[in-house]
Amino acid sequence: RWDIEEKGQTVYDTSGNSNNGFLGVDTTVEPADDPLWVNGKYGAGLDFVSADKVTFGTVTTYDVSTITVEAWVWADAASNGQAVTIDDGTDRRWNLGVGASGNFRFAAFVATVQENAESTTNFSTGAWHHLAGTYDGETVKLYVDGVFTAQDTDPSGNLDTEPADLRFGMRQSGTSDWDGKVDNVLTNSIDFWR
């Protein structure tokens, strides 16, 4: 869990798992890849443009078979971008953000296949939305602002667990930049939204 209230170079994990991250790639202030501290949905938040990111490194806490990923997001544009992700372009686990269609999406990777729960409804840019993506071992689901929005019932099995960095704002490969704000991120190995 990351409340995103620090306003420094470190984003602290408040769950007790010590999965702390850094603006950019380390504790050095780098305007080229550090998101800006701004007003969030609750207290502070982070604003991402271009190559901005928060890097956590490889987090083994997410070697799990089921997952819930939640975040408050503010998209400045309806363009493909990952708000919260474990995906280096080859080794992938999940992505929460906006898909190529320009709609909110949660993607889970099962047996190296990308399984998408993607909204078919356009969303308001420039406004806060709560996204929750879940995978329970059989179904990938997406909830937008507390409402069940989409599902993919094709997958079956455990999430892929190849090593890749947990990141806010973009994939580890440097693609799918998030354009907007992120606040209050929560991940858990339990499907809270059944």
Tab-separated table of C-alpha atoms in Angstrom:
chain	number	residue	atom	x	y	z
A	1	ARG	CA	0.000	0.000	0.000
A	2	TRP	CA	1.314	3.411	-0.962
A	3	ASP	CA	-0.518	6.454	0.364
A	4	ILE	CA	1.801	8.790	-1.604
A	5	GLU	CA	2.088	11.531	1.008
A	6	GLU	CA	5.872	11.894	1.444
A	7	LYS	CA	6.790	14.761	-0.920
A	8	GLY	CA	10.417	13.574	-1.123
A	9	GLN	CA	12.358	11.178	-3.367
A	10	THR	CA	11.077	8.039	-1.612
A	11	VAL	CA	7.544	6.624	-1.888
A	12	TYR	CA	7.022	4.518	1.226
A	13	ASP	CA	5.101	1.249	1.421
A	14	THR	CA	2.747	1.659	4.382
A	15	SER	CA	1.686	-2.022	4.401
A	16	GLY	CA	4.713	-3.131	6.414
A	17	ASN	CA	6.258	-5.043	3.475
A	18	SER	CA	9.012	-2.410	2.979
A	19	ASN	CA	8.438	-2.238	-0.792
A	20	ASN	CA	9.626	1.371	-0.977
A	21	GLY	CA	10.219	3.093	-4.295
A	22	PHE	CA	12.047	6.124	-5.647
A	23	LEU	CA	10.979	8.934	-7.930
A	24	GLY	CA	12.769	8.192	-11.178
A	25	VAL	CA	15.282	5.404	-10.662
A	26	ASP	CA	17.066	6.365	-7.423
A	27	THR	CA	17.270	8.934	-4.629
A	28	THR	CA	18.886	11.524	-6.924
A	29	VAL	CA	16.606	14.358	-8.032
A	30	GLU	CA	16.319	14.071	-11.833
A	31	PRO	CA	13.703	16.387	-13.401
A	32	ALA	CA	13.820	14.296	-16.597
A	33	ASP	CA	12.204	11.238	-14.959
A	34	ASP	CA	10.828	12.320	-11.571
A	35	PRO	CA	7.057	12.899	-11.343
A	36	LEU	CA	5.951	16.074	-9.569
A	37	TRP	CA	4.309	16.183	-6.147
A	38	VAL	CA	0.837	17.734	-6.529
A	39	ASN	CA	-2.509	17.721	-4.765
A	40	GLY	CA	-3.902	14.196	-4.982
A	41	LYS	CA	-7.320	12.689	-4.439
A	42	TYR	CA	-6.469	12.531	-0.725
A	43	GLY	CA	-3.622	14.755	0.409
A	44	ALA	CA	-0.628	14.590	-1.909
A	45	GLY	CA	-0.321	12.737	-5.211
A	46	LEU	CA	2.108	12.382	-8.103
A	47	ASP	CA	1.784	13.898	-11.597
A	48	PHE	CA	3.418	11.966	-14.447
A	49	VAL	CA	4.389	13.201	-17.916
A	50	SER	CA	6.657	11.699	-20.573
A	51	ALA	CA	9.317	9.452	-18.971
A	52	ASP	CA	8.329	10.092	-15.326
A	53	LYS	CA	8.181	7.024	-13.113
A	54	VAL	CA	8.398	5.632	-9.603
A	55	THR	CA	10.674	2.572	-9.484
A	56	PHE	CA	10.400	-0.146	-6.833
A	57	GLY	CA	12.644	-2.830	-8.340
A	58	THR	CA	11.686	-6.493	-8.476
A	59	VAL	CA	9.164	-7.171	-5.720
A	60	THR	CA	8.734	-10.851	-4.790
A	61	THR	CA	5.691	-9.997	-2.653
A	62	TYR	CA	3.725	-10.330	-5.902
A	63	ASP	CA	4.674	-13.931	-6.698
A	64	VAL	CA	1.004	-14.816	-6.169
A	65	SER	CA	-1.788	-16.631	-7.984
A	66	THR	CA	-4.489	-14.000	-7.335
A	67	ILE	CA	-4.247	-10.214	-7.143
A	68	THR	CA	-6.168	-7.001	-6.539
A	69	VAL	CA	-4.625	-3.737	-7.774
A	70	GLU	CA	-6.332	-0.440	-6.913
A	71	ALA	CA	-5.448	3.192	-7.517
A	72	TRP	CA	-6.960	6.620	-7.802
A	73	VAL	CA	-5.999	7.964	-11.230
A	74	TRP	CA	-6.418	11.214	-13.132
A	75	ALA	CA	-5.752	10.838	-16.847
A	76	ASP	CA	-4.855	14.003	-18.757
A	77	ALA	CA	-5.392	12.134	-22.042
A	78	ALA	CA	-7.161	8.958	-23.142
A	79	SER	CA	-3.951	7.427	-24.461
A	80	ASN	CA	-2.250	4.089	-23.805
A	81	GLY	CA	-0.430	4.326	-20.483
A	82	GLN	CA	0.203	2.311	-17.343
A	83	ALA	CA	-0.513	3.917	-13.979
A	84	VAL	CA	0.654	0.866	-11.978
A	85	THR	CA	2.475	-2.066	-13.545
A	86	ILE	CA	4.818	-5.023	-13.272
A	87	ASP	CA	5.852	-5.366	-16.912
A	88	ASP	CA	9.224	-4.957	-18.598
A	89	GLY	CA	7.909	-5.647	-22.106
A	90	THR	CA	8.939	-9.329	-21.982
A	91	ASP	CA	8.458	-10.489	-18.407
A	92	ARG	CA	4.977	-9.407	-17.398
A	93	ARG	CA	2.514	-9.823	-14.523
A	94	TRP	CA	-0.150	-7.093	-14.689
A	95	ASN	CA	-0.944	-3.538	-15.824
A	96	LEU	CA	-3.555	-1.073	-14.581
A	97	GLY	CA	-4.233	2.041	-16.641
A	98	VAL	CA	-5.482	2.929	-20.112
A	99	GLY	CA	-5.340	0.454	-22.999
A	100	ALA	CA	-4.634	1.047	-26.679
A	101	SER	CA	-8.360	1.692	-27.286
A	102	GLY	CA	-8.204	4.719	-24.973
A	103	ASN	CA	-10.357	3.114	-22.255
A	104	PHE	CA	-9.477	1.963	-18.745
A	105	ARG	CA	-7.961	-1.532	-18.648
A	106	PHE	CA	-6.592	-4.127	-16.250
A	107	ALA	CA	-4.362	-6.694	-17.947
A	108	ALA	CA	-3.166	-9.872	-16.255
A	109	PHE	CA	-0.558	-12.183	-17.768
A	110	VAL	CA	-1.357	-15.886	-17.385
A	111	ALA	CA	0.853	-18.522	-19.092
A	112	THR	CA	2.519	-15.593	-20.929
A	113	VAL	CA	-0.822	-14.564	-22.498
A	114	GLN	CA	-2.170	-11.060	-21.897
A	115	GLU	CA	-5.759	-11.287	-20.650
A	116	ASN	CA	-7.626	-7.946	-20.686
A	117	ALA	CA	-10.587	-6.604	-18.792
A	118	GLU	CA	-11.129	-3.365	-20.690
A	119	SER	CA	-13.962	-0.887	-20.394
A	120	THR	CA	-15.933	-0.158	-23.548
A	121	THR	CA	-17.064	3.199	-22.155
A	122	ASN	CA	-15.141	6.427	-22.605
A	123	PHE	CA	-14.128	8.201	-19.412
A	124	SER	CA	-13.734	11.828	-18.409
A	125	THR	CA	-10.165	13.064	-18.643
A	126	GLY	CA	-9.087	15.662	-16.117
A	127	ALA	CA	-11.017	14.000	-13.276
A	128	TRP	CA	-10.278	11.483	-10.532
A	129	HIS	CA	-11.380	7.869	-11.093
A	130	HIS	CA	-10.916	4.837	-8.868
A	131	LEU	CA	-9.656	1.769	-10.740
A	132	ALA	CA	-9.609	-1.751	-9.311
A	133	GLY	CA	-8.345	-4.741	-11.262
A	134	THR	CA	-8.625	-8.300	-9.972
A	135	TYR	CA	-7.584	-11.783	-11.000
A	136	ASP	CA	-8.929	-14.748	-9.013
A	137	GLY	CA	-7.275	-17.590	-10.939
A	138	GLU	CA	-10.068	-17.752	-13.530
A	139	THR	CA	-11.386	-14.282	-14.350
A	140	VAL	CA	-9.772	-10.880	-14.917
A	141	LYS	CA	-12.110	-8.071	-13.810
A	142	LEU	CA	-12.081	-4.280	-13.905
A	143	TYR	CA	-14.071	-1.916	-11.702
A	144	VAL	CA	-14.242	1.812	-12.442
A	145	ASP	CA	-15.442	4.132	-9.675
A	146	GLY	CA	-16.753	1.105	-7.750
A	147	VAL	CA	-18.798	-0.260	-10.655
A	148	PHE	CA	-18.053	-3.623	-12.307
A	149	THR	CA	-17.112	-2.644	-15.858
A	150	ALA	CA	-15.430	-5.497	-17.746
A	151	GLN	CA	-14.140	-9.044	-17.469
A	152	ASP	CA	-12.156	-11.689	-19.339
A	153	THR	CA	-13.120	-15.263	-18.457
A	154	ASP	CA	-10.589	-16.982	-20.761
A	155	PRO	CA	-7.595	-17.353	-18.429
A	156	SER	CA	-7.021	-20.188	-16.016
A	157	GLY	CA	-3.986	-20.664	-13.801
A	158	ASN	CA	-1.486	-18.609	-11.886
A	159	LEU	CA	-0.217	-15.170	-12.772
A	160	ASP	CA	3.158	-15.143	-14.461
A	161	THR	CA	5.975	-14.515	-11.969
A	162	GLU	CA	8.963	-13.666	-14.140
A	163	PRO	CA	11.121	-10.954	-12.546
A	164	ALA	CA	10.186	-7.418	-13.539
A	165	ASP	CA	10.121	-4.094	-11.701
A	166	LEU	CA	7.032	-2.729	-10.010
A	167	ARG	CA	6.527	0.798	-11.351
A	168	PHE	CA	4.111	3.674	-11.259
A	169	GLY	CA	3.887	5.751	-14.445
A	170	MET	CA	5.304	3.439	-17.127
A	171	ARG	CA	6.514	-0.052	-17.945
A	172	GLN	CA	10.064	-1.011	-17.024
A	173	SER	CA	10.793	-1.132	-20.773
A	174	GLY	CA	10.175	2.623	-20.930
A	175	THR	CA	6.907	2.385	-22.881
A	176	SER	CA	3.247	3.096	-22.141
A	177	ASP	CA	3.875	6.357	-20.271
A	178	TRP	CA	1.086	7.458	-17.937
A	179	ASP	CA	-0.082	11.006	-18.627
A	180	GLY	CA	-1.745	12.229	-15.440
A	181	LYS	CA	-1.861	11.771	-11.681
A	182	VAL	CA	-1.775	8.754	-9.367
A	183	ASP	CA	-2.733	8.543	-5.697
A	184	ASN	CA	-3.385	5.895	-3.015
A	185	VAL	CA	-2.222	2.647	-4.632
A	186	LEU	CA	-3.136	-0.675	-3.034
A	187	THR	CA	-2.177	-4.193	-4.053
A	188	ASN	CA	-3.156	-7.407	-2.338
A	189	SER	CA	-3.073	-11.103	-3.090
A	190	ILE	CA	-6.798	-11.318	-2.264
A	191	ASP	CA	-9.657	-10.575	-4.672
A	192	PHE	CA	-11.509	-7.946	-2.585
A	193	TRP	CA	-14.109	-7.268	-5.260
A	194	ARG	CA	-15.858	-10.669	-5.602
